[in-house]
XYZ file of C-alpha atoms in Angstrom:
333
model
C 0.000 0.000 0.000
C 2.762 2.367 1.001
C 4.732 1.383 -2.054
C 1.766 2.133 -4.394
C 1.291 5.515 -2.691
C 4.904 6.423 -3.285
C 4.616 5.459 -6.959
C 1.520 7.618 -7.396
C 3.216 10.667 -5.787
C 6.273 10.111 -7.921
C 4.094 9.916 -11.047
C 2.252 13.136 -10.107
C 5.531 14.908 -9.458
C 6.980 13.790 -12.777
C 3.843 14.857 -14.643
C 3.862 18.292 -12.894
C 7.529 18.710 -13.717
C 6.973 17.819 -17.367
C 4.033 20.200 -17.754
C 6.016 23.047 -16.129
C 9.005 22.336 -18.337
C 6.886 22.356 -21.477
C 5.289 25.662 -20.408
C 8.711 27.201 -19.861
C 9.965 25.975 -23.264
C 6.875 27.431 -24.962
C 7.351 30.795 -23.241
C 10.984 30.917 -24.312
C 10.026 30.149 -27.870
C 7.466 32.966 -27.885
C 10.140 35.517 -26.907
C 11.745 35.170 -30.288
C 8.494 35.568 -32.221
C 7.430 38.871 -33.792
C 4.261 40.131 -32.239
C 1.616 42.302 -33.894
C 0.925 44.730 -31.036
C -0.704 47.470 -33.094
C -4.023 46.928 -31.408
C -2.431 47.522 -28.024
C -0.263 50.473 -29.156
C -3.007 52.500 -30.830
C -4.613 53.917 -27.652
C -1.168 54.812 -26.281
C -0.150 56.581 -29.511
C -3.366 58.586 -29.519
C -2.721 59.693 -25.917
C 0.830 60.808 -26.704
C -0.334 62.727 -29.784
C -3.056 64.474 -27.795
C -0.604 65.485 -25.043
C 1.863 66.834 -27.593
C -0.867 68.959 -29.165
C -1.866 70.317 -25.763
C 1.770 71.193 -24.968
C 2.143 73.000 -28.310
C -1.060 74.965 -27.653
C 0.133 76.025 -24.186
C 3.523 77.099 -25.576
C 1.814 79.272 -28.183
C -0.359 80.892 -25.514
C 2.742 81.688 -23.418
C 4.529 83.262 -26.407
C 1.527 85.432 -27.215
C 1.199 86.457 -23.576
C 4.878 87.490 -23.415
C 4.564 89.469 -26.657
C 1.543 91.449 -25.471
C 2.717 91.972 -21.900
C 3.523 95.645 -21.200
C 7.073 96.064 -19.842
C 7.127 97.376 -16.299
C 8.391 100.923 -16.203
C 11.410 101.368 -13.976
C 11.393 104.561 -11.917
C 13.635 107.144 -13.583
C 16.910 107.844 -11.819
C 17.377 111.422 -10.582
C 19.611 113.375 -12.957
C 23.019 114.424 -11.655
C 23.833 117.964 -12.794
C 27.609 118.368 -12.688
C 28.915 121.937 -12.735
C 32.567 122.162 -13.812
C 34.619 125.358 -14.119
C 37.448 125.189 -16.642
C 40.092 127.553 -18.000
C 42.583 127.553 -20.883
C 45.953 125.912 -20.187
C 48.201 123.305 -21.772
C 46.588 120.383 -19.950
C 42.988 121.577 -20.347
C 42.048 119.213 -23.173
C 43.725 116.256 -21.458
C 41.861 116.984 -18.211
C 38.488 117.429 -19.902
C 38.977 114.290 -22.024
C 39.658 112.180 -18.953
C 36.725 113.664 -17.053
C 34.264 113.339 -19.953
C 35.155 109.694 -20.425
C 34.470 109.060 -16.738
C 31.075 110.760 -17.101
C 30.206 108.512 -20.068
C 29.882 105.636 -17.597
C 27.392 107.497 -15.392
C 23.701 107.205 -16.381
C 21.423 110.260 -16.202
C 24.209 112.844 -16.021
C 24.020 116.387 -17.396
C 27.374 118.158 -17.619
C 27.344 121.937 -17.218
C 30.799 123.063 -18.341
C 31.585 126.734 -17.725
C 34.637 128.309 -19.322
C 36.558 131.096 -17.623
C 36.516 133.074 -20.845
C 34.704 136.014 -22.479
C 33.540 133.589 -25.198
C 33.228 129.880 -25.903
C 36.469 128.481 -27.272
C 36.662 126.085 -30.258
C 38.682 123.550 -28.228
C 35.976 123.097 -25.585
C 33.116 123.369 -28.069
C 34.542 120.607 -30.254
C 35.344 118.379 -27.271
C 31.779 118.625 -25.970
C 30.214 117.949 -29.376
C 32.256 114.754 -29.678
C 31.862 113.693 -26.045
C 28.591 111.778 -26.401
C 27.316 113.420 -23.215
C 24.252 115.491 -22.415
C 25.806 118.898 -21.765
C 25.379 122.633 -21.501
C 28.266 124.861 -22.549
C 28.539 128.230 -20.774
C 31.201 130.879 -20.312
C 31.860 133.527 -17.661
C 35.194 135.340 -17.290
C 36.737 135.872 -13.854
C 37.173 139.520 -12.927
C 40.789 140.685 -13.325
C 41.175 141.564 -9.662
C 40.150 138.029 -8.685
C 42.498 136.208 -11.059
C 45.604 134.448 -9.793
C 48.792 135.844 -11.274
C 51.753 133.824 -12.514
C 53.586 132.418 -9.502
C 50.702 132.952 -7.036
C 49.944 129.947 -4.785
C 46.677 128.231 -5.693
C 45.179 128.972 -2.265
C 45.702 132.747 -2.457
C 42.367 133.436 -4.151
C 39.313 131.244 -4.645
C 39.018 129.902 -8.180
C 35.966 129.015 -10.220
C 33.611 131.235 -8.219
C 32.019 133.098 -11.127
C 31.824 129.912 -13.178
C 30.056 127.866 -10.479
C 27.617 130.700 -9.857
C 26.944 130.951 -13.595
C 26.199 127.223 -13.653
C 23.754 127.653 -10.769
C 22.084 130.592 -12.519
C 21.568 128.617 -15.722
C 20.321 125.566 -13.845
C 17.712 127.561 -11.931
C 16.442 129.332 -15.032
C 16.382 126.181 -17.150
C 14.629 123.991 -14.578
C 11.985 126.582 -13.824
C 11.227 126.797 -17.529
C 10.379 123.070 -17.512
C 6.872 121.823 -16.554
C 6.913 121.089 -12.822
C 10.528 122.212 -12.702
C 10.518 123.152 -9.015
C 9.606 119.570 -8.065
C 12.028 117.749 -10.337
C 14.244 115.142 -8.760
C 17.952 115.778 -9.239
C 21.322 116.340 -7.631
C 23.832 119.164 -8.100
C 27.557 118.388 -7.845
C 30.591 120.637 -8.322
C 33.311 118.628 -10.070
C 36.637 120.280 -10.829
C 38.207 119.225 -14.105
C 41.436 117.924 -12.533
C 40.009 115.658 -9.800
C 39.693 111.871 -9.966
C 36.271 110.296 -9.436
C 35.196 106.730 -8.745
C 31.987 105.817 -10.571
C 30.586 104.702 -7.225
C 30.533 108.257 -5.867
C 27.874 109.228 -8.409
C 25.575 106.409 -7.336
C 26.173 107.339 -3.699
C 25.062 110.940 -4.272
C 22.043 110.106 -6.426
C 19.792 109.563 -3.392
C 20.609 112.969 -1.861
C 17.619 114.537 -0.095
C 19.273 117.766 1.080
C 23.090 117.718 1.261
C 25.108 114.500 1.159
C 28.770 114.315 2.217
C 31.771 111.948 2.007
C 35.579 111.920 2.334
C 37.994 113.438 -0.187
C 41.470 111.987 -0.614
C 44.777 113.828 -1.039
C 43.508 117.225 0.067
C 44.537 119.911 2.554
C 48.011 118.463 2.984
C 46.464 115.253 4.364
C 45.814 111.702 3.155
C 42.121 112.565 3.341
C 39.619 114.900 4.934
C 36.246 113.575 5.993
C 33.134 114.105 8.070
C 33.248 112.068 11.286
C 30.026 110.089 11.774
C 28.591 108.804 15.054
C 25.207 107.152 15.252
C 24.528 107.939 11.598
C 25.084 111.697 12.112
C 27.991 113.971 11.232
C 29.389 115.251 14.539
C 32.666 116.874 13.445
C 35.226 116.933 10.619
C 38.625 115.309 10.302
C 40.706 118.130 8.825
C 44.086 119.658 9.520
C 43.173 123.304 9.007
C 40.607 125.357 10.929
C 38.150 122.589 11.811
C 35.968 125.280 13.432
C 34.821 126.470 9.979
C 31.051 125.959 9.496
C 31.659 123.326 6.828
C 35.370 122.468 6.612
C 35.013 120.410 3.420
C 36.468 120.337 -0.053
C 34.263 121.220 -3.036
C 34.389 117.572 -4.178
C 33.052 116.342 -0.833
C 29.353 117.182 -1.063
C 26.296 117.195 -3.353
C 23.071 119.200 -3.021
C 19.492 118.284 -3.877
C 18.211 120.104 -6.960
C 15.009 120.968 -5.089
C 17.060 122.633 -2.344
C 19.013 124.655 -4.902
C 15.800 125.802 -6.592
C 14.118 126.604 -3.276
C 17.024 128.896 -2.308
C 17.606 131.134 -5.343
C 20.094 133.387 -3.508
C 22.421 130.568 -2.438
C 25.742 131.034 -4.226
C 29.503 131.097 -3.688
C 30.973 134.240 -2.154
C 34.131 135.265 -3.989
C 35.068 137.520 -1.064
C 34.879 134.728 1.496
C 38.056 134.217 3.563
C 40.425 131.484 2.442
C 38.890 128.078 3.025
C 35.374 129.427 3.567
C 34.142 129.230 -0.040
C 32.227 125.970 0.483
C 30.778 127.255 3.760
C 29.541 130.441 2.050
C 27.327 128.301 -0.180
C 26.203 125.654 2.324
C 25.448 127.826 5.355
C 22.110 128.994 3.996
C 21.056 125.518 2.858
C 21.678 123.034 5.651
C 22.819 122.495 9.240
C 25.486 119.992 10.235
C 22.824 117.794 11.840
C 21.030 117.544 8.479
C 24.056 116.338 6.515
C 23.621 112.895 4.927
C 26.764 110.761 5.278
C 27.504 108.538 2.273
C 30.353 106.192 1.315
C 29.763 103.748 4.167
C 29.321 106.419 6.851
C 32.170 108.464 5.357
C 34.675 105.648 5.799
C 35.557 105.165 2.107
C 37.459 107.526 -0.194
C 35.793 107.633 -3.626
C 37.082 110.984 -4.934
C 40.607 112.400 -4.935
C 41.789 116.007 -5.149
C 44.435 115.269 -7.767
C 46.319 117.844 -9.797
C 48.159 117.440 -13.055
C 51.758 118.601 -12.950
C 52.333 121.700 -15.017
C 54.287 120.599 -18.111
C 57.832 121.898 -18.452
C 58.254 123.538 -21.861
C 61.977 124.453 -21.869
C 62.821 122.472 -24.994
C 59.699 123.733 -26.752
C 60.641 127.311 -25.904
C 64.196 126.756 -27.152
C 62.922 125.370 -30.456
C 60.476 128.241 -30.841
C 63.360 130.680 -30.408
C 64.992 128.986 -33.407
C 61.778 129.031 -35.406
C 61.465 125.256 -35.081
C 58.657 125.050 -32.538
C 55.728 122.644 -32.720
C 53.026 123.317 -35.292
C 50.487 125.599 -33.640
C 47.718 124.106 -35.739
C 48.060 120.809 -33.844
C 45.695 120.990 -30.884
C 47.007 119.492 -27.643
């Protein structure tokens, strides 16, 4: 009985094994056969095609939306009006070329160049025309009794007084002639033609509300002069000469709001002011020390330098001229 049972189990096992083996062989054979799956693929292909069409439609809608979208208007930057006195000398063109090419990198700048001359000179006129800048060309001669004579030290008499005041006069008249001129945003800066300016100083001054201030390098016989700031306010000035002056600053060390200039039509530079008081003569009627706006990282960074070009030595030129062999005067330097 037990033996017959074992034979039956063995037979069942063998039959199960054979059926499984045959099924496996059949499946392996089917792997190599080509299958016509078009009936299964058709719904999938239709889905993919529909999705692609939807994507194309959405892309077209986005392109049309971008094309019709109105660009957002950026608020206009306040214009910086730079008033520069200049006078005829051998290095004048070199100085003005360097300065104009600095200004080319400053957006929204209007250069007011005022010659110390009874008329506009061809040299300056031509330079301005070719400069690529927005400019106004003025002229105003310095009175003879105020002019420095050959050999006079530069500090003996204030320079550029009449020219800066002429620039202020033009600016007031021109702005008031514009619609809403008294409320126009802008900044007024007095830039001498021989100084050196970092582009950053112009962005620092652009937000001026009344009078903004910063350090000036290489001035007054010092490495720098600067307003000293405590708690965000100017409390005194770092200077080596008469720190008790109302505003012991260099001309390059401050900028004034256009609105403030227009609101004070009598504010100007006093040519009779004592030595070193020229800046104070203009600022005293406009602002108090407590109202000064420190820039350049609380007046800790020097971004403008009171540089001066060395006067060229012309001994060889003079010797050649004495022999009739001097440089061609038609060549502008």
